Tab-separated table of C-alpha atoms in Angstrom:
chain	number	residue	atom	x	y	z
Y	1	MET	CA	-0.168	-0.047	0.041
Y	2	ALA	CA	2.860	2.376	0.885
Y	3	MET	CA	4.656	1.618	-2.392
Y	4	ARG	CA	1.506	2.353	-4.257
Y	5	GLU	CA	1.177	5.747	-2.544
Y	6	ILE	CA	4.746	6.622	-3.448
Y	7	GLU	CA	4.336	5.706	-6.999
Y	8	ASP	CA	1.188	7.734	-7.066
Y	9	GLN	CA	3.075	10.655	-5.650
Y	10	LYS	CA	5.687	10.483	-8.444
Y	11	GLN	CA	3.196	10.283	-10.970
Y	12	ILE	CA	1.645	13.630	-9.532
Y	13	GLU	CA	4.965	15.330	-9.409
Y	14	LYS	CA	5.893	14.371	-12.960
Y	15	ARG	CA	2.476	15.608	-14.141
Y	16	ASN	CA	2.899	18.806	-12.352
Y	17	TYR	CA	6.385	19.021	-13.549
Y	18	LYS	CA	5.108	18.517	-17.085
Y	19	MET	CA	2.344	21.090	-16.251
Y	20	GLU	CA	4.683	23.874	-15.208
Y	21	LYS	CA	7.075	23.158	-18.266
Y	22	MET	CA	4.349	23.764	-20.625
Y	23	LYS	CA	3.201	26.496	-18.794
Y	24	GLN	CA	6.782	28.075	-19.082
Y	25	LEU	CA	6.917	27.231	-22.852
Y	26	ARG	CA	3.440	29.393	-23.258
Y	27	GLU	CA	4.568	32.313	-21.372
Y	28	GLN	CA	8.219	32.275	-22.975
Y	29	PRO	CA	6.455	33.434	-26.301
Y	30	ASP	CA	4.152	36.014	-24.726
Y	31	SER	CA	7.379	37.630	-22.673
Y	32	GLN	CA	9.306	38.005	-25.941
Y	33	GLU	CA	6.178	39.545	-27.767
Y	34	ARG	CA	5.521	41.720	-25.315
Y	35	TYR	CA	9.172	42.872	-25.441
Y	36	ARG	CA	9.324	43.097	-29.307
Y	37	ARG	CA	6.204	45.401	-29.069
Y	38	TRP	CA	7.912	47.837	-26.366
Y	39	LEU	CA	10.875	47.999	-28.528
Y	40	THR	CA	8.690	48.697	-31.858
Y	41	LEU	CA	6.631	51.232	-29.893
Y	42	LEU	CA	9.701	53.340	-28.443
Y	43	CYS	CA	11.264	53.022	-32.031
Y	44	THR	CA	8.048	54.192	-33.954
Y	45	MET	CA	8.033	57.055	-31.074
Y	46	VAL	CA	11.669	57.921	-31.946
Y	47	TYR	CA	10.843	57.858	-35.868
Y	48	PHE	CA	7.676	60.009	-35.150
Y	49	PHE	CA	9.862	62.712	-33.613
Y	50	SER	CA	12.469	62.564	-36.188
Y	51	TYR	CA	9.742	63.133	-38.841
Y	52	LEU	CA	8.200	66.036	-36.447
Y	53	THR	CA	11.509	67.509	-36.762
Y	54	ARG	CA	12.386	67.235	-40.252
Y	55	TYR	CA	9.436	67.554	-42.326
Y	56	ASN	CA	7.773	70.706	-40.420
Y	57	TYR	CA	9.895	73.043	-42.837
Y	58	SER	CA	8.363	71.179	-45.853
Y	59	VAL	CA	4.763	71.442	-44.690
Y	60	VAL	CA	5.164	75.412	-44.312
Y	61	LEU	CA	7.216	75.571	-47.064
Y	62	VAL	CA	4.388	77.377	-48.837
Y	63	ASP	CA	3.602	79.705	-46.109
Y	64	ILE	CA	7.352	80.671	-45.909
Y	65	ILE	CA	7.475	81.580	-49.498
Y	66	ASN	CA	4.391	83.537	-49.002
Y	67	SER	CA	4.787	85.417	-45.846
Y	68	GLU	CA	8.935	85.854	-46.170
Y	69	GLY	CA	8.972	86.778	-49.714
Y	70	PHE	CA	11.395	84.255	-50.912
Y	71	THR	CA	11.417	82.492	-54.321
Y	72	LYS	CA	10.655	78.655	-54.555
Y	73	VAL	CA	14.432	77.997	-55.485
Y	74	ASP	CA	15.407	80.185	-52.329
Y	75	ALA	CA	12.982	79.040	-49.935
Y	76	SER	CA	13.880	75.203	-51.337
Y	77	ALA	CA	17.679	75.436	-50.756
Y	78	ALA	CA	17.230	74.570	-46.963
Y	79	LEU	CA	15.447	71.248	-47.961
Y	80	THR	CA	17.808	70.543	-50.633
Y	81	GLY	CA	20.727	71.216	-48.447
Y	82	MET	CA	19.151	69.196	-45.611
Y	83	PHE	CA	18.523	66.125	-48.114
Y	84	PHE	CA	22.510	66.093	-49.155
Y	85	THR	CA	23.690	66.729	-45.193
Y	86	TYR	CA	21.154	63.901	-44.352
Y	87	GLY	CA	22.374	61.218	-46.978
Y	88	LEU	CA	26.018	61.969	-46.448
Y	89	GLY	CA	25.205	61.523	-42.445
Y	90	GLN	CA	23.855	58.376	-43.206
Y	91	LEU	CA	27.109	56.734	-44.260
Y	92	VAL	CA	28.808	58.074	-41.261
Y	93	SER	CA	25.507	57.048	-38.791
Y	94	GLY	CA	25.510	53.884	-40.527
Y	95	TYR	CA	29.486	53.109	-39.564
Y	96	LEU	CA	28.849	54.471	-35.956
Y	97	GLY	CA	25.917	52.201	-35.688
Y	98	ASP	CA	28.094	48.921	-35.820
Y	99	HIS	CA	30.713	50.271	-33.659
Y	100	VAL	CA	28.966	52.569	-31.372
Y	101	GLU	CA	26.165	51.730	-29.133
Y	102	PRO	CA	23.000	52.780	-31.165
Y	103	THR	CA	21.104	53.946	-27.787
Y	104	LEU	CA	23.492	56.606	-27.486
Y	105	LEU	CA	23.760	57.821	-30.755
Y	106	ILE	CA	19.644	58.173	-31.246
Y	107	SER	CA	19.767	60.398	-27.909
Y	108	VAL	CA	22.448	62.676	-29.268
Y	109	GLY	CA	20.297	63.003	-32.597
Y	110	LEU	CA	17.001	63.812	-30.324
Y	111	LEU	CA	19.073	66.760	-28.592
Y	112	SER	CA	20.607	67.885	-31.779
Y	113	THR	CA	17.823	68.241	-33.763
Y	114	SER	CA	15.744	69.887	-30.989
Y	115	ILE	CA	18.481	72.492	-30.660
Y	116	LEU	CA	18.454	73.291	-34.494
Y	117	ASN	CA	14.612	73.303	-34.538
Y	118	PHE	CA	14.850	76.235	-32.034
Y	119	LEU	CA	17.339	78.125	-34.241
Y	120	ILE	CA	15.538	78.066	-37.266
Y	121	PRO	CA	12.920	81.229	-36.370
Y	122	PHE	CA	15.735	83.216	-35.410
Y	123	CYS	CA	17.076	83.096	-39.066
Y	124	PRO	CA	16.726	86.391	-40.815
Y	125	THR	CA	17.446	84.950	-44.320
Y	126	ALA	CA	17.196	82.388	-46.711
Y	127	THR	CA	20.796	81.742	-46.387
Y	128	TRP	CA	20.799	81.247	-42.546
Y	129	MET	CA	17.628	78.903	-42.847
Y	130	THR	CA	19.880	76.675	-45.298
Y	131	VAL	CA	22.752	76.727	-42.996
Y	132	VAL	CA	21.000	75.394	-39.962
Y	133	TRP	CA	18.700	72.954	-41.766
Y	134	CYS	CA	21.805	71.247	-43.247
Y	135	LEU	CA	23.172	71.029	-39.870
Y	136	ASN	CA	19.692	69.162	-38.773
Y	137	GLY	CA	20.236	66.820	-41.994
Y	138	PHE	CA	23.566	65.732	-39.877
Y	139	ALA	CA	21.114	65.459	-36.601
Y	140	GLN	CA	18.751	63.346	-38.462
Y	141	ALA	CA	20.969	60.962	-39.930
Y	142	LEU	CA	21.512	59.890	-36.519
Y	143	PHE	CA	18.237	57.952	-36.269
Y	144	TRP	CA	17.728	55.145	-39.043
Y	145	PRO	CA	20.659	53.264	-39.310
Y	146	PRO	CA	21.652	52.823	-35.573
Y	147	MET	CA	18.043	52.068	-35.256
Y	148	VAL	CA	18.091	49.146	-37.638
Y	149	LYS	CA	20.939	48.165	-35.560
Y	150	PHE	CA	19.348	48.334	-32.274
Y	151	LEU	CA	16.324	46.352	-33.700
Y	152	THR	CA	18.334	43.477	-35.117
Y	153	GLN	CA	20.393	43.098	-32.003
Y	154	ARG	CA	17.545	42.153	-29.890
Y	155	LEU	CA	14.951	40.761	-32.387
Y	156	SER	CA	15.047	37.560	-34.577
Y	157	PRO	CA	14.796	38.186	-38.368
Y	158	LYS	CA	11.063	37.566	-38.671
Y	159	ALA	CA	10.314	39.574	-35.515
Y	160	TYR	CA	12.459	42.007	-37.096
Y	161	GLN	CA	10.604	42.398	-40.298
Y	162	LYS	CA	7.299	42.753	-38.647
Y	163	SER	CA	8.728	45.296	-36.387
Y	164	VAL	CA	10.139	47.411	-38.707
Y	165	VAL	CA	6.574	47.546	-40.943
Y	166	THR	CA	5.272	49.528	-37.742
Y	167	THR	CA	8.152	51.566	-36.890
Y	168	ALA	CA	7.939	53.145	-40.519
Y	169	TRP	CA	4.365	54.386	-39.362
Y	170	GLY	CA	6.308	56.741	-37.150
Y	171	ALA	CA	6.985	58.641	-40.382
Y	172	ASN	CA	3.650	58.698	-41.755
Y	173	LEU	CA	1.791	59.531	-38.514
Y	174	ALA	CA	4.137	62.697	-37.959
Y	175	THR	CA	3.403	63.786	-41.430
Y	176	MET	CA	-0.226	63.490	-40.768
Y	177	LEU	CA	-0.252	65.519	-37.362
Y	178	LEU	CA	1.873	68.239	-39.059
Y	179	PHE	CA	-0.635	68.838	-41.780
Y	180	LEU	CA	-3.274	69.150	-39.290
Y	181	ILE	CA	-1.684	71.402	-36.571
Y	182	ALA	CA	0.153	73.540	-39.184
Y	183	PRO	CA	-2.781	75.355	-40.420
Y	184	VAL	CA	-3.892	75.947	-37.003
Y	185	VAL	CA	-0.568	77.420	-36.125
Y	186	ILE	CA	-0.542	79.717	-39.228
Y	187	ARG	CA	-3.806	81.058	-38.825
Y	188	TYR	CA	-3.685	81.828	-35.246
Y	189	SER	CA	0.157	82.678	-34.968
Y	190	THR	CA	3.210	82.399	-37.375
Y	191	TRP	CA	4.996	79.295	-39.085
Y	192	LYS	CA	8.005	79.986	-36.745
Y	193	ASN	CA	6.090	78.459	-33.677
Y	194	LEU	CA	5.652	75.217	-34.908
Y	195	PHE	CA	9.398	74.787	-35.098
Y	196	TRP	CA	9.354	75.630	-31.105
Y	197	ILE	CA	6.646	73.014	-30.524
Y	198	CYS	CA	8.615	70.403	-32.553
Y	199	GLY	CA	11.863	71.169	-30.808
Y	200	THR	CA	10.281	70.825	-27.410
Y	201	ALA	CA	8.602	67.396	-28.352
Y	202	SER	CA	11.989	66.098	-29.449
Y	203	LEU	CA	13.515	67.213	-26.009
Y	204	VAL	CA	10.843	65.392	-24.093
Y	205	MET	CA	11.542	62.048	-26.255
Y	206	ILE	CA	15.077	61.790	-25.103
Y	207	VAL	CA	14.025	61.475	-21.620
Y	208	VAL	CA	11.181	58.807	-22.728
Y	209	TRP	CA	13.668	56.973	-24.990
Y	210	ASN	CA	16.430	56.562	-22.400
Y	211	VAL	CA	14.146	55.448	-19.566
Y	212	GLY	CA	11.721	52.951	-21.895
Y	213	VAL	CA	15.199	51.082	-23.152
Y	214	ARG	CA	16.431	50.930	-19.768
Y	215	LYS	CA	13.140	49.341	-18.250
Y	216	ALA	CA	12.453	47.213	-21.488
Y	217	ASP	CA	16.152	45.725	-21.299
Y	218	GLU	CA	15.992	45.084	-17.627
Y	219	LYS	CA	13.047	42.591	-17.852
Y	220	GLY	CA	13.439	41.140	-21.141
Y	221	LYS	CA	16.350	41.528	-22.833
Y	222	PRO	CA	17.451	38.264	-25.146
Y	223	GLN	CA	20.900	37.279	-26.228
Y	224	MET	CA	22.436	40.558	-28.270
Y	225	THR	CA	24.814	40.625	-31.068
Y	226	PRO	CA	27.945	42.063	-30.144
Y	227	ILE	CA	28.722	45.881	-31.748
Y	228	ALA	CA	31.086	44.959	-34.670
Y	229	LYS	CA	34.976	45.256	-34.239
Y	230	LYS	CA	35.456	44.624	-37.843
Y	231	GLU	CA	37.425	46.727	-40.361
Y	232	ARG	CA	35.471	47.957	-43.520
Y	233	SER	CA	37.466	45.553	-45.560
Y	234	ASP	CA	35.960	42.799	-43.641
Y	235	ILE	CA	32.448	43.866	-44.245
Y	236	TRP	CA	33.109	44.314	-48.138
Y	237	ASN	CA	34.584	40.690	-47.898
Y	238	ALA	CA	31.377	39.483	-46.197
Y	239	ILE	CA	29.383	40.123	-49.240
Y	240	THR	CA	29.625	38.089	-52.182
Y	241	GLY	CA	30.084	38.934	-56.025
Y	242	PRO	CA	26.561	39.134	-57.135
Y	243	ILE	CA	25.182	40.745	-54.150
Y	244	ARG	CA	27.748	43.400	-54.480
Y	245	ILE	CA	26.079	44.086	-57.759
Y	246	VAL	CA	22.678	43.878	-56.492
Y	247	LEU	CA	23.508	46.332	-53.922
Y	248	LEU	CA	24.847	48.801	-56.269
Y	249	VAL	CA	22.055	48.573	-58.437
Y	250	VAL	CA	19.608	49.069	-55.437
Y	251	LEU	CA	21.673	52.242	-54.536
Y	252	LEU	CA	20.166	53.623	-58.205
Y	253	ALA	CA	16.850	52.545	-57.442
Y	254	ASN	CA	16.582	54.195	-54.198
Y	255	ILE	CA	18.045	57.528	-55.472
Y	256	LEU	CA	15.156	57.496	-57.652
Y	257	GLN	CA	12.627	56.413	-55.107
Y	258	GLY	CA	13.607	59.093	-52.913
Y	259	ALA	CA	13.440	61.667	-55.596
Y	260	LEU	CA	9.905	60.549	-56.030
Y	261	ARG	CA	8.741	60.371	-52.564
Y	262	ASP	CA	10.470	63.152	-50.567
Y	263	SER	CA	9.667	65.922	-53.785
Y	264	MET	CA	6.282	64.935	-54.016
Y	265	THR	CA	5.771	65.202	-50.463
Y	266	SER	CA	7.494	68.316	-50.083
Y	267	TRP	CA	5.829	69.769	-53.341
Y	268	PHE	CA	2.251	68.535	-52.856
Y	269	PRO	CA	0.957	71.656	-50.770
Y	270	THR	CA	2.451	74.124	-53.141
Y	271	PHE	CA	1.171	72.075	-56.187
Y	272	ILE	CA	-2.526	71.864	-54.722
Y	273	SER	CA	-2.034	75.550	-53.721
Y	274	GLU	CA	-1.269	76.593	-57.392
Y	275	GLN	CA	-3.453	74.125	-59.267
Y	276	PHE	CA	-6.820	74.873	-57.458
Y	277	HIS	CA	-6.088	78.285	-56.040
Y	278	LEU	CA	-6.497	77.572	-52.364
Y	279	LYS	CA	-5.288	79.568	-49.288
Y	280	SER	CA	-2.064	78.177	-47.976
Y	281	GLU	CA	-3.223	76.727	-44.545
Y	282	LEU	CA	-6.143	74.835	-46.651
Y	283	SER	CA	-3.644	73.497	-49.100
Y	284	ILE	CA	-1.934	72.050	-46.200
Y	285	LEU	CA	-4.664	70.752	-44.616
Y	286	SER	CA	-5.576	68.827	-47.619
Y	287	GLY	CA	-2.340	67.224	-47.888
Y	288	VAL	CA	-3.514	65.189	-44.205
Y	289	PHE	CA	-4.606	62.717	-46.721
Y	290	VAL	CA	-1.221	61.891	-47.787
Y	291	PRO	CA	0.268	60.367	-44.919
Y	292	ALA	CA	-3.076	58.467	-43.962
Y	293	LEU	CA	-2.894	56.657	-47.319
Y	294	SER	CA	0.634	56.097	-46.749
Y	295	VAL	CA	0.005	54.241	-43.386
Y	296	LEU	CA	-2.230	51.939	-45.215
Y	297	SER	CA	0.310	51.500	-47.972
Y	298	THR	CA	2.995	50.697	-45.432
Y	299	MET	CA	0.589	48.097	-43.814
Y	300	PHE	CA	-0.446	46.486	-46.975
Y	301	ALA	CA	3.262	46.580	-48.378
Y	302	GLY	CA	4.345	44.701	-45.115
Y	303	LYS	CA	1.879	41.846	-45.554
Y	304	VAL	CA	2.244	41.525	-49.274
Y	305	GLN	CA	6.003	40.826	-48.117
Y	306	ARG	CA	5.340	38.617	-45.522
Y	307	LYS	CA	2.856	36.345	-46.747
Y	308	TRP	CA	2.699	36.658	-50.440
Y	309	ILE	CA	5.700	37.910	-52.209
Y	310	TYR	CA	8.856	37.052	-49.991
Y	311	ASN	CA	11.128	38.521	-52.482
Y	312	GLU	CA	11.349	42.490	-51.370
Y	313	ILE	CA	13.163	43.370	-54.535
Y	314	LEU	CA	10.356	42.115	-56.571
Y	315	CYS	CA	7.815	43.791	-54.204
Y	316	ALA	CA	9.916	46.962	-54.793
Y	317	ALA	CA	9.101	46.602	-58.747
Y	318	LEU	CA	5.511	46.120	-57.893
Y	319	GLY	CA	5.507	49.554	-56.174
Y	320	PHE	CA	7.512	51.452	-58.583
Y	321	ALA	CA	4.957	50.378	-61.470
Y	322	LEU	CA	1.821	51.141	-59.384
Y	323	ALA	CA	3.320	54.760	-58.699
Y	324	ALA	CA	3.900	55.272	-62.420
Y	325	VAL	CA	0.179	54.249	-62.898
Y	326	CYS	CA	-0.961	56.941	-60.267
Y	327	CYS	CA	1.267	59.790	-61.356
Y	328	THR	CA	-0.164	59.267	-64.656
Y	329	VAL	CA	-3.652	59.559	-63.706
Y	330	VAL	CA	-2.693	63.022	-61.754
Y	331	ARG	CA	-1.173	64.209	-65.298
Y	332	ILE	CA	-4.358	63.043	-66.977
Y	333	ALA	CA	-7.071	64.373	-64.124
Y	334	ASP	CA	-5.140	67.489	-62.969
Y	335	SER	CA	-8.136	69.704	-63.196
Y	336	ASN	CA	-10.433	67.489	-60.946
Y	337	GLN	CA	-9.262	68.071	-57.179
Y	338	ILE	CA	-10.299	65.045	-55.556
Y	339	LEU	CA	-8.980	62.696	-57.979
Y	340	THR	CA	-5.851	64.567	-58.436
Y	341	THR	CA	-5.374	64.743	-54.124
Y	342	VAL	CA	-6.170	60.875	-54.059
Y	343	PHE	CA	-3.679	59.844	-56.853
Y	344	PHE	CA	-0.960	61.988	-55.924
Y	345	ALA	CA	-1.304	60.698	-52.396
Y	346	GLY	CA	-1.419	57.216	-53.920
Y	347	THR	CA	1.846	57.877	-55.621
Y	348	ILE	CA	3.492	58.880	-52.604
Y	349	GLY	CA	2.142	55.772	-50.646
Y	350	CYS	CA	3.612	53.594	-53.600
Y	351	SER	CA	7.120	55.016	-53.091
Y	352	HIS	CA	6.684	54.608	-49.235
Y	353	ALA	CA	6.037	51.064	-49.775
Y	354	VAL	CA	9.057	50.786	-51.822
Y	355	ASN	CA	11.027	52.707	-49.487
Y	356	LEU	CA	10.042	50.030	-46.986
Y	357	TYR	CA	11.431	47.213	-49.017
Y	358	LEU	CA	14.449	48.725	-50.167
Y	359	GLY	CA	15.510	50.930	-47.112
Y	360	SER	CA	14.245	48.810	-44.188
Y	361	ILE	CA	13.766	45.409	-44.838
Y	362	LEU	CA	16.644	44.428	-47.200
Y	363	PRO	CA	19.163	45.730	-44.942
Y	364	GLY	CA	17.846	43.542	-42.324
Y	365	ARG	CA	18.889	40.502	-44.124
Y	366	PHE	CA	22.875	41.108	-43.452
Y	367	SER	CA	22.072	41.303	-39.773
Y	368	LYS	CA	24.452	37.915	-39.084
Y	369	LYS	CA	27.101	39.713	-41.025
Y	370	ASN	CA	27.775	42.485	-38.512
Y	371	CYS	CA	27.179	45.087	-41.099
Y	372	VAL	CA	23.241	45.886	-40.923
Y	373	SER	CA	23.971	49.587	-40.003
Y	374	THR	CA	26.849	50.253	-42.494
Y	375	ILE	CA	24.573	48.712	-45.228
Y	376	SER	CA	21.222	50.455	-43.911
Y	377	GLY	CA	23.101	53.828	-43.747
Y	378	ALA	CA	24.470	53.532	-47.589
Y	379	LEU	CA	20.887	52.331	-48.858
Y	380	ASN	CA	19.593	55.436	-47.106
Y	381	CYS	CA	22.411	57.772	-48.274
Y	382	ALA	CA	21.339	57.105	-51.952
Y	383	ILE	CA	17.693	57.633	-51.302
Y	384	TYR	CA	18.590	61.078	-49.721
Y	385	ILE	CA	21.026	61.815	-52.516
Y	386	GLY	CA	17.925	61.670	-54.483
Y	387	SER	CA	15.993	63.702	-52.411
Y	388	ALA	CA	18.418	66.662	-52.528
Y	389	ILE	CA	18.842	66.381	-56.366
Y	390	SER	CA	15.042	66.298	-56.929
Y	391	MET	CA	14.506	69.287	-54.421
Y	392	TYR	CA	16.560	71.247	-56.721
Y	393	VAL	CA	15.491	69.997	-60.022
Y	394	ILE	CA	12.037	69.940	-59.367
Y	395	ALA	CA	12.316	73.871	-58.210
Y	396	ARG	CA	13.870	74.813	-61.531
Y	397	ILE	CA	11.899	72.842	-63.753
Y	398	THR	CA	8.249	73.826	-62.242
Y	399	GLN	CA	9.662	77.497	-62.189
Y	400	ALA	CA	10.360	77.300	-65.749
Y	401	LYS	CA	8.274	74.743	-67.194
Y	402	GLY	CA	5.377	74.335	-65.181
Y	403	TRP	CA	3.949	71.127	-63.440
Y	404	LEU	CA	3.172	69.145	-66.446
Y	405	ALA	CA	6.825	68.740	-66.895
Y	406	THR	CA	7.041	67.838	-63.463
Y	407	LEU	CA	4.792	65.016	-63.596
Y	408	ASN	CA	6.227	63.661	-66.522
Y	409	ILE	CA	9.819	63.627	-64.815
Y	410	TRP	CA	8.183	61.676	-61.743
Y	411	ILE	CA	6.612	59.198	-64.278
Y	412	ILE	CA	9.770	58.595	-65.701
Y	413	ALA	CA	11.767	57.875	-62.250
Y	414	ALA	CA	9.030	55.434	-61.418
Y	415	LEU	CA	9.462	53.483	-64.764
Y	416	ILE	CA	13.302	53.319	-64.402
Y	417	GLY	CA	13.099	52.292	-60.934
Y	418	MET	CA	10.625	49.383	-61.613
Y	419	LEU	CA	13.065	47.982	-64.344
Y	420	LEU	CA	15.866	48.159	-62.248
Y	421	CYS	CA	14.166	45.941	-59.401
Y	422	LEU	CA	13.044	43.498	-62.113
Y	423	SER	CA	16.575	43.139	-63.513
Y	424	LEU	CA	17.471	42.167	-59.883
Y	425	ALA	CA	14.653	39.921	-58.588
Y	426	ARG	CA	16.042	36.477	-59.580
Y	427	ILE	CA	19.439	37.124	-58.083
Y	428	TRP	CA	17.881	38.158	-54.590
Y	429	LYS	CA	15.403	35.156	-55.209
Y	430	CYS	CA	18.795	32.988	-54.586
Y	431	PHE	CA	20.189	34.969	-51.853
Y	432	LEU	CA	17.039	34.579	-49.957
Y	433	LYS	CA	16.958	30.890	-50.409
Y	434	GLU	CA	20.677	30.658	-49.342
Y	435	ASN	CA	19.857	32.899	-46.304
Y	436	ASP	CA	17.143	30.768	-45.257
Y	437	GLU	CA	19.114	27.818	-45.314
Y	438	ALA	CA	21.706	29.224	-43.250
Y	439	GLU	CA	19.699	30.003	-40.758
């Protein structure tokens, strides 16, 4: 009888042990998912405030031109310079992201951009605005490559792909908020107060970011990949011949998508104002539709890549093709305000989808090679070189030839981007297969 009781007790203990083990296994994914969501929220907030302190100038550009008496070329010089310095800064930031703690770099970026936003209202001329906004480009470059490194350090490849889609929403949500609050600020005060608001918000985010990361890592920090100590030659040698060619061609595609996305976003209020003779605050307010559609585009683009077309370069080709179609509709129906606004926003939404594929998801494929931040910086550098060139070119062409010529250039850029991506799709498919087998 005693032996039987002992055996029963052992069976109960064994069953309890199995139940406890199963409970732990169920709780572990939940804990990791909570950790992923918390990191994603923090990065989305940082990206939100980075766009708030970068695109505020673009949103009030039309009012700066009207109230200060600047020409389009003079007023857009600050944007052109900022895109150039932002693009060049991506190279430096990308390298630093692989060698310095990303959390520190992002904090420095938030502080610097806040100070430079405070300085803009005191600039007496377009030249001084250009100088300050060029420095802001360097400050803004400290966000994205270190953020990519930050996420790939802490998350699995699949979790990273999921998180980076949500993080990209921060840009669109910030742009949406700017389109909503800028008309109110302009109507009841002056465009200068918008820079004070954005700069103050960025200062608050420094505290939120550092406290949030520390608490998240204390609760659920997984094994992190160490900061790389490799030389540049090691990073280059880690990438095989065909993939080097792919990356070089993707750089060209990114120049085109940067030119398309940022020039259309920056000039949208001016385009609407001039085409339909609206007041500056009304044309800015109509632009709220652009980031709203871009959020939906990014959400759908991420789902397409994860569930249907695994190859992000092929997805980018599709995004370029749809952008060309939308822009063609704008060219044909430029007398219809509703149709023009919808398809103009659709073109920008498609270019945001391409940016997600080529600027966010693609660099994450190199996380195991300890050069993800460097590659992210190089690819984003190309995007903003395209942005800088387009801001200058579009201002010149629009002033000399009108908006019809500008629309033709945007359509051609989208078509060339599509062809470049299609030429790479098969090589990248083979790379993804090898990468998945290695994992």
